[in-house]
Coordinates of C-alpha atoms in Angstrom, one line a residue:
X152 CA 0.0 0.0 0.0
X153 CA 1.4 3.4 -1.1
X154 CA 0.0 6.7 0.0
X155 CA 0.4 9.6 -2.4
X156 CA 0.1 13.4 -2.0
X157 CA -0.5 15.2 -5.3
X158 CA -0.2 18.9 -6.0
X159 CA 0.4 21.3 -8.9
X160 CA 0.8 24.9 -9.8
X161 CA 2.7 26.1 -6.7
X162 CA 4.2 29.0 -8.8
X163 CA 7.1 29.4 -6.5
X164 CA 5.2 29.5 -3.2
X165 CA 4.8 26.4 -1.1
X166 CA 2.1 26.7 1.6
X167 CA 3.5 25.2 4.8
X168 CA 0.2 23.3 5.4
X169 CA 1.3 21.0 2.6
X170 CA 3.7 19.4 5.0
X171 CA 1.0 18.8 7.5
X172 CA -1.4 17.3 5.0
X173 CA 1.3 15.2 3.4
X174 CA 2.9 14.0 6.7
X175 CA 1.6 10.4 6.3
X176 CA 2.2 10.0 2.5
X177 CA 4.9 7.8 1.1
X178 CA 5.5 9.9 -2.0
X179 CA 4.6 13.4 -3.4
X180 CA 3.8 14.0 -7.0
X181 CA 4.0 17.5 -8.4
X182 CA 2.2 18.1 -11.8
X183 CA 4.2 21.1 -12.9
X184 CA 4.4 24.9 -12.6
X185 CA 6.6 24.5 -9.6
X186 CA 8.0 28.0 -10.0
X187 CA 11.4 27.5 -8.3
X188 CA 14.1 25.0 -7.5
X189 CA 13.6 25.9 -3.8
X190 CA 10.0 24.6 -3.8
X191 CA 11.2 21.4 -5.5
X192 CA 14.0 20.9 -3.0
X193 CA 11.7 21.5 0.0
X194 CA 9.4 18.8 -1.2
X195 CA 12.3 16.4 -2.0
X196 CA 13.8 17.0 1.5
X197 CA 10.5 16.1 3.0
X198 CA 9.4 13.1 1.0
X199 CA 10.4 11.2 -2.1
X200 CA 9.0 13.5 -4.9
X201 CA 8.3 12.9 -8.6
X202 CA 7.7 16.0 -10.6
X203 CA 7.4 17.4 -14.2
X204 CA 8.1 20.8 -15.5
X205 CA 5.3 23.2 -16.4
X206 CA 4.8 26.0 -18.8
X207 CA 6.0 28.7 -16.3
X208 CA 9.0 26.8 -15.1
X209 CA 12.4 28.3 -16.0
X210 CA 16.1 28.1 -15.2
X211 CA 17.5 24.9 -13.6
X212 CA 14.1 23.3 -13.4
X213 CA 14.0 23.0 -17.2
X214 CA 17.2 20.8 -17.0
X215 CA 16.1 18.9 -13.9
X216 CA 12.7 17.7 -15.0
X217 CA 11.0 16.2 -18.0
X218 CA 7.7 17.1 -19.6
X219 CA 6.2 13.6 -19.0
X220 CA 7.0 11.0 -16.4
X221 CA 5.8 7.4 -16.6
X222 CA 6.2 4.7 -14.0
X223 CA 4.5 1.9 -12.1
X224 CA 3.4 2.3 -8.5
X225 CA 2.6 -1.2 -7.2
X226 CA 0.4 -2.5 -10.1
X227 CA -0.8 0.8 -11.4
X228 CA 0.8 2.4 -14.5
X229 CA 1.0 6.1 -13.9
X230 CA 1.5 9.0 -16.3
X231 CA 2.3 12.5 -15.0
X232 CA 2.5 15.7 -17.1
X233 CA 1.6 19.3 -16.8
X234 CA -0.8 20.1 -19.6
X235 CA -3.1 17.1 -20.2
X236 CA -6.5 18.6 -21.1
X237 CA -7.5 21.2 -23.7
X238 CA -11.1 22.4 -23.9
X239 CA -12.2 19.5 -21.6
X240 CA -10.5 16.7 -23.7
X241 CA -7.2 15.0 -23.5
X242 CA -4.7 16.7 -25.7
X243 CA -3.8 15.0 -28.9
X244 CA -0.2 14.4 -27.8
X245 CA -1.4 12.8 -24.5
X246 CA -3.9 10.6 -26.4
X247 CA -1.1 9.4 -28.7
X248 CA 1.1 8.5 -25.7
X249 CA -1.7 6.7 -24.1
X250 CA -2.5 4.7 -27.2
X251 CA 1.2 3.5 -27.3
X252 CA 1.4 2.9 -23.6
X253 CA -1.8 2.9 -21.5
X254 CA -2.0 4.1 -18.0
X255 CA -4.5 3.4 -15.2
X256 CA -3.8 6.8 -13.5
X257 CA -3.3 10.0 -15.4
X258 CA -2.2 13.1 -13.4
X259 CA -1.9 16.6 -14.8
X260 CA -2.1 20.2 -13.6
X261 CA -2.1 23.5 -15.5
X262 CA -5.8 24.4 -15.5
X263 CA -6.0 25.3 -11.7
X264 CA -9.3 23.4 -11.8
X265 CA -9.6 20.5 -9.5
X266 CA -10.7 17.4 -11.5
X267 CA -11.3 13.8 -10.7
X268 CA -12.8 11.9 -13.6
X269 CA -12.8 8.4 -15.0
X270 CA -12.0 8.2 -18.7
X271 CA -13.9 5.4 -20.3
X272 CA -12.1 5.5 -23.6
X273 CA -8.7 4.9 -21.9
X274 CA -10.0 3.0 -18.9
X275 CA -8.1 5.2 -16.5
X276 CA -8.7 7.7 -13.7
X277 CA -7.7 11.3 -14.5
X278 CA -6.9 13.6 -11.7
X279 CA -5.9 17.3 -11.6
X280 CA -5.2 18.5 -8.0
X281 CA -6.1 22.1 -8.9
X282 CA -3.6 24.7 -7.7
X283 CA -1.7 24.6 -4.4
X284 CA -0.2 28.1 -5.0
X285 CA -1.6 31.6 -4.6
X286 CA -1.2 32.8 -8.2
X287 CA -3.9 32.3 -10.8
X288 CA -7.7 32.6 -11.1
X289 CA -8.6 29.7 -8.7
X290 CA -10.3 30.8 -5.5
X291 CA -9.3 27.9 -3.3
X292 CA -5.9 26.2 -2.9
X293 CA -6.3 22.5 -3.3
X294 CA -4.3 19.2 -3.0
X295 CA -5.2 15.5 -3.4
X296 CA -4.3 12.5 -1.5
X297 CA -4.9 8.9 -2.5
X298 CA -3.8 5.3 -1.8
X299 CA -2.6 2.7 -4.3
X300 CA -3.1 -0.8 -3.0
X301 CA -2.0 -3.3 -5.5
X302 CA -4.0 -2.6 -8.7
X303 CA -6.6 -0.5 -6.7
X304 CA -6.7 3.3 -6.5
X305 CA -8.7 4.2 -3.4
X306 CA -9.3 6.6 -0.5
X307 CA -9.0 9.7 -2.8
X308 CA -9.3 12.9 -0.7
X309 CA -9.6 16.5 -1.8
X310 CA -7.9 18.9 0.6
X311 CA -8.8 22.5 0.5
X312 CA -6.1 24.6 2.1
X313 CA -7.9 27.9 2.2
X314 CA -9.5 30.6 0.1
X315 CA -6.7 32.3 -1.8

């Protein structure tokens, strides 16, 4: 059983409550727009962290992270990227990647809109944790927590940090 904390769009500001809400997780996944190497290092010093770069990331982050990460947690194939949806649909590039190599869990950020939706066409759970940072049009900072137990994704929780 692996407990995961998921966040995105910190834009250089890491709310200290993230550490409290992710205290019991085994890994942290950041879906891009980290905003600074300092934020990434704080997360990595706290827990094992997987991350991708986002469209506002710059400097060293561009050389430290990839656009897409794929791996297996327990029996679940995971795909992590920053921009995954466009006008409510998976982007063409994401669809092509999924056709070549399916995933059971797809994680993205970018929109600042919290989303948890099962995609029938690809037989996978799609999640976007919203935005954990203070910049953007979102009104509430959000995070996700979930558990992967073998081939099962369960105990998904939405965490609202506070109105922005």
